[in-house]
Amino acid sequence: MDKLGLTRDIDLALHLPIRYEDETRLTPIAQAREGEVAQIEGRVLASRIELRPRRQWLLTVADDSGQIVLRFLNFYPNQQKALPEGALARARGEVRGGFWGREMVHPQVRAVQADAPLATALTPVYSTSAQLPQAYLRKAVAAALWRAPVQELLPPGLLPRELARLPSLQDALQFLHHPPARTSVAALEDRSHPAWQRLKFEELLAQQLSQLQAQRQRARLRAPVLRAVDGGLSERFRGVLPFELTGAQQRVVAEITADLGRSQPMHRLLQGDVGSGKTVVAALAATVAMDAGWQCALMAPTEILAEQHFRKLLQWLEPLGVGVAWLTGSRKGKARAQMIERVASGEAQLVVGTHAVIQGDVQFARLGLAIIDEQHRFGVAQRLELRRKLASQALEPHLLMMSATPIPRTLAMTYFADLEVSTIDELPPGRTPIVTRVFADGRREDVIERVHEEIGKGRQVYWVVPLIEESEALDLQNATETHALLAETFAPAAVGLLHGRMPAAEKAAVMAEFTAGRIGVLVATTVIEVGVDVPNASVMVIEHAERFGLAQLHQLRGRVGRGAVASVCVLLYTSPLSSTGRERLKAMAETTDGFEIARRDLDIRGPGEFMGARQSGDALLRFADLQEDTRLLDVAHELAPRLLDHHARAAQDLVARWLGGKMEFLKA
Ligand code: ADP
Ligand code: MG
């Protein structure tokens, strides 16, 4: 049972049936309909073994209404002995139309005395493992419920009236494990039954409480107060910026600088669609930290993106006298040692890189602000490592996370409740909307022609080939072959190749060529997905677009349409399309709004995957459904602070009951 995670009594109590069997009533044989599962009872009229077409045992059973054949392909002599002709048999199974009339194949069957009592409750069926028989688990669960009744933790009088009518948790669990005969199976299945509501509400409440606790713990931490100074870096940077900030950028910059000026660590997510201009906001925040005499770290999930940030920040800030350092996993030996020394001495005021920036031997002199770009792309382990690193200073650094994937409201309330959110809801001026076209792969020639035209006009093109998950070797081959083919097709224009297993330096060189406009077509695997910025690129072709996730497609599309030129995104697909594949392509064709894309993505995939929770191997909510149970979530959200303030003990116990060992993960 430990393997199933069923260690405590409460774990058993919360191990709910996946379905039920109805053994509470008998169906007259004549009324047992084909295709339905029924329980019948009748006298054995005949019991015989047949050898053809294969050995089998046939049992003919009759009640007052009619008769039916029970057919067994595997059976023991004992079973036969227990059911001789004339015995009373009770059987449960699916009714089928057989050659000789209606029959049940392999029903559950046993001999009973006349008037043997029927079950009074539906029989639970639990998910279990091969080593743990259903019957054993049933007993264990029933024993746990009986031995250790689940204590009611919700204080009386706390719930709004509509929820106050719900059963206690013990009653709800008792009910769900053993629903009385005649319970509506539909209400059990769609989880609308009051017992389900009660259970889901408590789960959501526990989850809200844990978030609130984390938030309050953080509020007790101290961070350096970071304020820009008159005539300082921040002011000078604004002075040399080649463009005006949009209204939305100004607003989020104000929100962030207000946070930085407080002595509690900022914990803020900056969300804005691809191309909305988050980088400059990050740079401005960095200048405020440096003005105040503290270091800033900027981390990106890939080397390419980190390098691009590095170049941009170097270009913006070096002329103003800022020491910018660069740290990634591929940087080794002496260069790395020197970098680490500059970080430790505080000489490097701004450190840009991948998560190598926070790895073991890197020590900051005075880290005041950590910025994480595309934070959802970092794994849970990396996020936890970052948290630990940040917490190792006497004063905790401020934290700014950035993402182009907006968090839906319900998720923001549940898993990101401990997070302030700033949103850039406006694109910089002068952008022409991207047109998205979806083509079957057969139209490839037309697409190639269109690409020819664009190159002729001096524009640049991305040509993305998908990752082939089963085989890295195939993946590479695919990219290389496409590259060779297109190089021939588009000659004399230069065609570049970028894939995940190229050495970092080589990748950087290709990217630099493309940025400089010397490469016309860039064939790439998804390494270019995140954050690359080349305003002259006007066409994005994605092969096998049906294999990409929606968020990924949206990110890729965001690589074009960054300048004033009209841009096109071409999605090539290969039939047959799966239904989710079709939905994704449809969503892409219908909208370029990142928020709408995220909403549809949530519809298609559900919140678990959205959060990258698969990495943890753990569903975040077991019972509640963030899309269905918004009302329960709202109430839980409202009640959590009151419970924590006035019923601290109960709050504590609720969190322990529901979240047990998952606490660390939730902080990531
Ligand atoms: P993202 O939010 O996707 O990270 P970037 O920060 O890469 O977007 O910005 C996209 C492009 O828009 C960059 O070339 C950037 O210099 C430019 N940009 C950002 N803000 C403005 C602005 N206010 N006016 C004009 N261009 C801007
Ligand atoms: Mg970006």
XYZ file of C-alpha atoms in Angstrom, residues 124-520:
397
model
C -16.555 0.668 -4.509
C -13.887 -0.200 -7.056
C -10.495 1.293 -6.276
C -7.473 1.849 -8.409
C -4.933 -0.590 -7.142
C -1.874 -2.545 -8.161
C -1.412 -6.166 -9.152
C -0.014 -7.100 -5.755
C -2.903 -5.575 -3.883
C -6.217 -7.353 -4.485
C -9.331 -5.225 -4.729
C -11.010 -7.030 -1.848
C -8.033 -6.413 0.443
C -7.942 -2.724 -0.394
C -11.697 -2.450 0.173
C -11.280 -3.852 3.641
C -8.302 -1.628 4.407
C -10.176 1.499 3.394
C -13.296 0.565 5.342
C -11.159 -0.250 8.389
C -9.328 3.064 8.180
C -12.597 4.992 8.010
C -13.935 3.101 10.982
C -10.747 3.093 13.067
C -9.899 6.738 12.605
C -12.954 8.821 11.778
C -11.789 11.886 9.901
C -11.806 14.782 12.276
C -13.873 17.777 11.251
C -11.516 20.717 10.991
C -13.754 23.413 9.550
C -14.876 25.621 12.432
C -18.676 25.851 12.702
C -20.253 29.046 11.430
C -17.452 29.808 9.058
C -18.963 28.653 5.799
C -21.397 30.678 3.720
C -24.925 29.285 3.873
C -24.844 27.353 0.608
C -21.788 25.412 1.766
C -22.830 25.109 5.408
C -25.395 22.556 4.281
C -22.753 20.206 2.998
C -22.007 17.049 5.021
C -19.039 16.787 7.370
C -15.882 15.412 5.813
C -16.276 12.062 7.579
C -19.850 11.735 6.323
C -18.833 12.810 2.843
C -16.053 10.231 2.693
C -18.225 7.513 4.200
C -20.790 8.291 1.562
C -18.357 8.316 -1.344
C -16.830 5.013 -0.325
C -20.201 3.348 0.225
C -22.988 5.252 -1.489
C -26.383 3.924 -0.351
C -28.472 1.976 -2.854
C -30.333 4.233 -5.294
C -27.755 7.026 -5.173
C -27.626 8.899 -8.469
C -24.620 7.486 -10.231
C -24.557 10.545 -12.499
C -24.083 12.932 -9.556
C -21.273 10.719 -8.328
C -19.628 10.591 -11.690
C -19.751 14.270 -12.544
C -18.765 15.048 -8.951
C -21.634 17.445 -8.404
C -22.986 15.499 -5.411
C -22.794 17.420 -2.081
C -20.325 14.857 -0.740
C -18.015 15.635 -3.629
C -18.509 19.374 -3.152
C -17.515 19.063 0.483
C -14.370 17.153 -0.378
C -13.319 19.456 -3.185
C -13.943 22.526 -1.096
C -11.674 21.316 1.666
C -8.933 20.462 -0.796
C -9.098 23.935 -2.318
C -9.156 25.538 1.107
C -6.053 23.642 2.227
C -4.336 24.691 -0.939
C -5.262 28.355 -0.429
C -4.050 28.182 3.143
C -0.667 26.849 2.160
C -0.274 29.616 -0.380
C -1.232 32.226 2.155
C 1.228 30.837 4.655
C 4.021 31.003 2.103
C 3.051 34.577 1.355
C 3.128 35.564 5.003
C 6.420 33.827 5.591
C 7.894 35.810 2.779
C 6.459 39.059 4.105
C 8.565 38.547 7.230
C 11.764 38.366 5.185
C 13.912 41.439 4.742
C 15.270 42.681 1.426
C 17.538 45.583 0.535
C 15.710 48.810 -0.242
C 16.561 49.609 -3.860
C 15.981 53.157 -5.096
C 17.270 54.985 -8.139
C 19.377 58.058 -7.424
C 19.146 61.472 -9.070
C 21.342 61.604 -12.153
C 22.083 57.900 -11.670
C 22.243 54.960 -14.010
C 18.508 54.541 -14.281
C 18.000 58.128 -15.351
C 20.852 58.061 -17.814
C 19.597 54.786 -19.301
C 16.170 56.264 -19.924
C 17.913 59.180 -21.570
C 19.680 57.050 -24.171
C 16.861 54.572 -24.925
C 16.191 54.610 -28.680
C 12.407 54.533 -28.185
C 9.652 55.782 -25.901
C 8.259 53.289 -23.423
C 4.662 52.339 -24.113
C 2.061 53.304 -21.529
C 1.904 49.697 -20.374
C 5.670 49.512 -19.986
C 5.675 52.721 -17.948
C 2.985 51.338 -15.689
C 4.756 48.045 -14.982
C 8.075 49.811 -14.457
C 6.359 51.962 -11.828
C 4.914 48.862 -10.141
C 8.291 47.175 -10.069
C 10.244 50.173 -8.819
C 7.695 50.660 -6.043
C 8.336 47.052 -4.952
C 12.089 47.463 -5.133
C 11.846 50.463 -2.815
C 10.349 48.316 -0.034
C 12.192 46.291 2.533
C 10.228 43.115 1.750
C 11.449 41.001 -1.120
C 9.513 41.558 -4.313
C 7.933 38.436 -5.747
C 6.470 39.612 -8.985
C 5.565 38.087 -12.316
C 5.788 40.307 -15.351
C 3.578 38.873 -18.037
C 3.326 40.248 -21.526
C 2.808 38.710 -24.904
C 5.788 37.885 -27.075
C 7.235 41.097 -28.455
C 5.574 43.320 -25.872
C 8.956 44.571 -24.693
C 9.727 42.887 -21.387
C 13.501 43.028 -21.789
C 13.753 46.787 -21.488
C 11.582 46.660 -18.375
C 14.003 44.137 -16.890
C 16.925 46.365 -17.820
C 15.316 49.337 -16.109
C 14.736 47.310 -12.953
C 18.392 46.247 -13.089
C 19.571 49.843 -13.284
C 17.585 50.698 -10.166
C 19.295 47.872 -8.266
C 22.705 48.953 -9.484
C 21.969 52.583 -8.644
C 21.402 51.468 -5.087
C 24.761 49.704 -5.095
C 23.535 46.115 -5.453
C 24.135 43.417 -8.035
C 21.550 42.072 -10.415
C 21.300 38.614 -12.019
C 19.339 37.940 -15.190
C 18.649 34.313 -16.075
C 17.194 32.769 -19.224
C 16.317 29.125 -19.898
C 18.546 28.666 -22.958
C 22.061 29.757 -23.881
C 20.885 31.441 -27.058
C 18.400 33.564 -25.240
C 20.852 34.339 -22.451
C 23.415 35.387 -25.001
C 20.948 37.617 -26.756
C 20.053 39.318 -23.486
C 23.723 39.700 -22.768
C 24.412 41.430 -26.075
C 21.448 43.728 -25.730
C 22.298 44.715 -22.178
C 25.924 45.175 -23.080
C 24.881 47.440 -25.933
C 22.588 49.453 -23.673
C 24.547 49.568 -20.450
C 28.247 49.232 -21.168
C 28.476 52.763 -22.578
C 27.054 53.904 -19.250
C 29.930 52.213 -17.450
C 28.203 49.077 -16.151
C 30.269 45.916 -15.711
C 28.275 43.078 -17.295
C 29.294 39.443 -16.780
C 28.269 36.356 -18.689
C 27.862 32.876 -17.198
C 26.572 29.720 -18.838
C 27.126 26.013 -18.523
C 29.368 25.872 -21.585
C 31.730 28.416 -20.144
C 34.440 26.463 -18.367
C 37.990 26.622 -17.069
C 39.806 29.886 -16.713
C 37.168 32.086 -18.306
C 34.638 30.760 -15.846
C 36.943 31.134 -12.864
C 37.566 34.751 -13.775
C 33.872 35.419 -14.159
C 33.120 33.876 -10.796
C 35.801 36.032 -9.246
C 34.258 39.180 -10.726
C 30.854 38.161 -9.400
C 32.183 37.413 -5.943
C 34.076 40.693 -5.719
C 31.069 42.690 -6.822
C 32.942 44.085 -9.800
C 30.370 42.507 -12.094
C 27.263 44.528 -11.339
C 25.029 42.703 -13.767
C 25.364 38.969 -14.379
C 23.559 37.450 -17.354
C 23.326 33.746 -18.139
C 21.501 30.466 -17.886
C 20.746 28.776 -14.580
C 24.529 28.323 -14.326
C 24.304 31.749 -12.690
C 22.940 30.197 -9.533
C 24.990 27.023 -9.495
C 26.987 25.856 -6.513
C 30.256 27.766 -6.635
C 28.823 31.094 -7.784
C 28.672 33.537 -4.885
C 27.442 37.068 -5.249
C 28.944 39.883 -3.232
C 25.581 41.629 -2.827
C 22.770 40.265 -4.947
C 19.849 42.698 -4.785
C 17.647 41.608 -7.661
C 17.213 38.336 -9.541
C 15.330 38.393 -12.846
C 14.174 35.192 -14.493
C 13.037 35.285 -18.078
C 10.512 32.692 -19.284
C 10.396 31.368 -15.762
C 7.940 28.566 -16.546
C 10.559 26.991 -18.781
C 12.816 26.321 -15.852
C 12.351 22.942 -14.230
C 10.992 22.549 -10.737
C 14.411 21.507 -9.435
C 16.042 24.604 -10.875
C 13.362 26.823 -9.392
C 13.914 25.272 -5.987
C 17.660 25.677 -6.310
C 17.168 29.329 -7.088
C 14.943 29.760 -4.059
C 17.590 28.217 -1.826
C 20.301 30.359 -3.318
C 18.300 33.519 -2.810
C 17.526 32.592 0.769
C 21.216 32.141 1.583
C 21.870 35.855 1.951
C 21.143 37.803 5.112
C 18.990 40.122 3.040
C 16.873 38.245 0.537
C 17.107 39.566 -3.045
C 14.051 40.832 -4.883
C 12.674 38.475 -7.496
C 11.186 39.395 -10.867
C 9.905 36.652 -13.118
C 8.925 37.195 -16.713
C 6.698 35.141 -18.943
C 4.937 35.438 -22.260
C 2.460 32.796 -21.174
C -0.184 34.474 -19.077
C -1.509 32.585 -16.122
C -5.273 32.006 -16.190
C -7.143 33.615 -13.317
C -7.938 30.392 -11.490
C -4.350 29.220 -11.644
C -3.161 32.629 -10.527
C -5.403 32.280 -7.498
C -4.332 28.774 -6.634
C -0.748 28.102 -7.481
C 0.491 31.606 -7.918
C -1.407 33.278 -5.119
C 1.957 34.075 -3.585
C 2.829 36.225 -6.556
C 2.080 39.809 -7.584
C 1.388 40.141 -11.268
C 2.177 42.991 -13.651
C 0.850 42.804 -17.165
C 2.024 44.511 -20.347
C -1.173 44.580 -22.360
C -0.019 46.681 -25.266
C 2.496 46.102 -28.048
C 5.035 48.764 -29.025
C 3.699 50.976 -31.834
C 4.337 50.344 -35.516
C 3.873 46.592 -35.528
C 1.909 45.063 -38.382
C -0.224 42.144 -37.316
C 1.077 38.704 -38.273
C -1.005 36.753 -40.761
C -1.195 33.040 -39.998
C -1.803 30.512 -42.771
C -2.357 26.800 -42.296
C -1.427 24.494 -45.208
C -1.315 20.774 -45.788
C 2.207 19.617 -46.521
C 1.283 19.171 -50.193
C 1.352 22.961 -50.621
C 5.038 23.136 -49.776
C 5.996 24.380 -53.295
C 3.747 27.413 -52.932
C 5.329 28.172 -49.603
C 8.814 27.908 -51.079
C 7.856 30.348 -53.798
C 6.586 32.812 -51.244
C 9.803 32.500 -49.284
C 11.765 33.222 -52.479
C 9.859 36.471 -52.875
C 10.564 37.563 -49.335
C 14.283 36.859 -49.592
C 14.266 38.818 -52.834
C 12.951 41.798 -50.893
C 15.833 41.486 -48.448
C 13.715 39.917 -45.703
C 14.692 36.961 -43.566
C 12.955 33.681 -42.858
C 12.827 31.114 -40.057
C 12.156 27.526 -41.102
C 11.422 25.389 -38.080
C 11.546 21.586 -38.069
C 10.052 19.661 -35.185
C 11.775 17.767 -32.470
C 11.344 14.062 -33.035
C 10.884 12.859 -29.533
C 11.612 9.185 -30.005
C 14.998 9.730 -31.517
C 17.532 12.502 -31.180
C 19.484 11.076 -34.100
C 16.468 11.238 -36.413
C 15.799 14.713 -35.182
C 19.236 15.858 -36.226
C 19.046 14.042 -39.527
C 15.747 15.682 -40.266
C 17.127 19.152 -39.580
C 20.284 18.516 -41.591
C 18.413 17.136 -44.570
C 15.934 19.986 -44.629
C 18.851 22.367 -44.440
C 20.648 20.749 -47.387
C 17.471 20.788 -49.440
C 16.622 24.399 -48.738
C 20.226 25.532 -49.250
C 19.951 24.180 -52.775
C 16.500 25.618 -53.333
C 17.303 29.118 -52.157
C 20.867 29.498 -53.476
C 22.522 31.923 -53.776
C 20.859 33.176 -50.587
C 22.671 31.856 -47.515
C 20.777 29.202 -45.537
C 21.880 28.591 -41.940
C 21.306 25.687 -39.588
C 20.697 25.787 -35.857
C 19.979 22.773 -33.691
C 20.160 21.776 -30.077
C 23.285 19.688 -30.216
C 25.570 22.231 -31.814
C 28.285 23.548 -29.506
C 27.210 26.821 -27.901
C 29.859 28.853 -29.693
C 28.735 27.566 -33.071
C 25.099 28.326 -32.247
C 26.035 31.820 -31.212
C 27.986 32.347 -34.430
C 25.053 31.262 -36.612
C 22.664 33.422 -34.614
C 24.995 36.396 -34.981
C 25.109 35.902 -38.758
C 21.340 35.804 -38.882
C 20.982 38.867 -36.687
C 23.412 40.730 -38.924
C 21.279 39.848 -41.954
C 23.914 37.713 -43.658
C 21.759 34.582 -43.504
C 18.507 34.662 -45.473
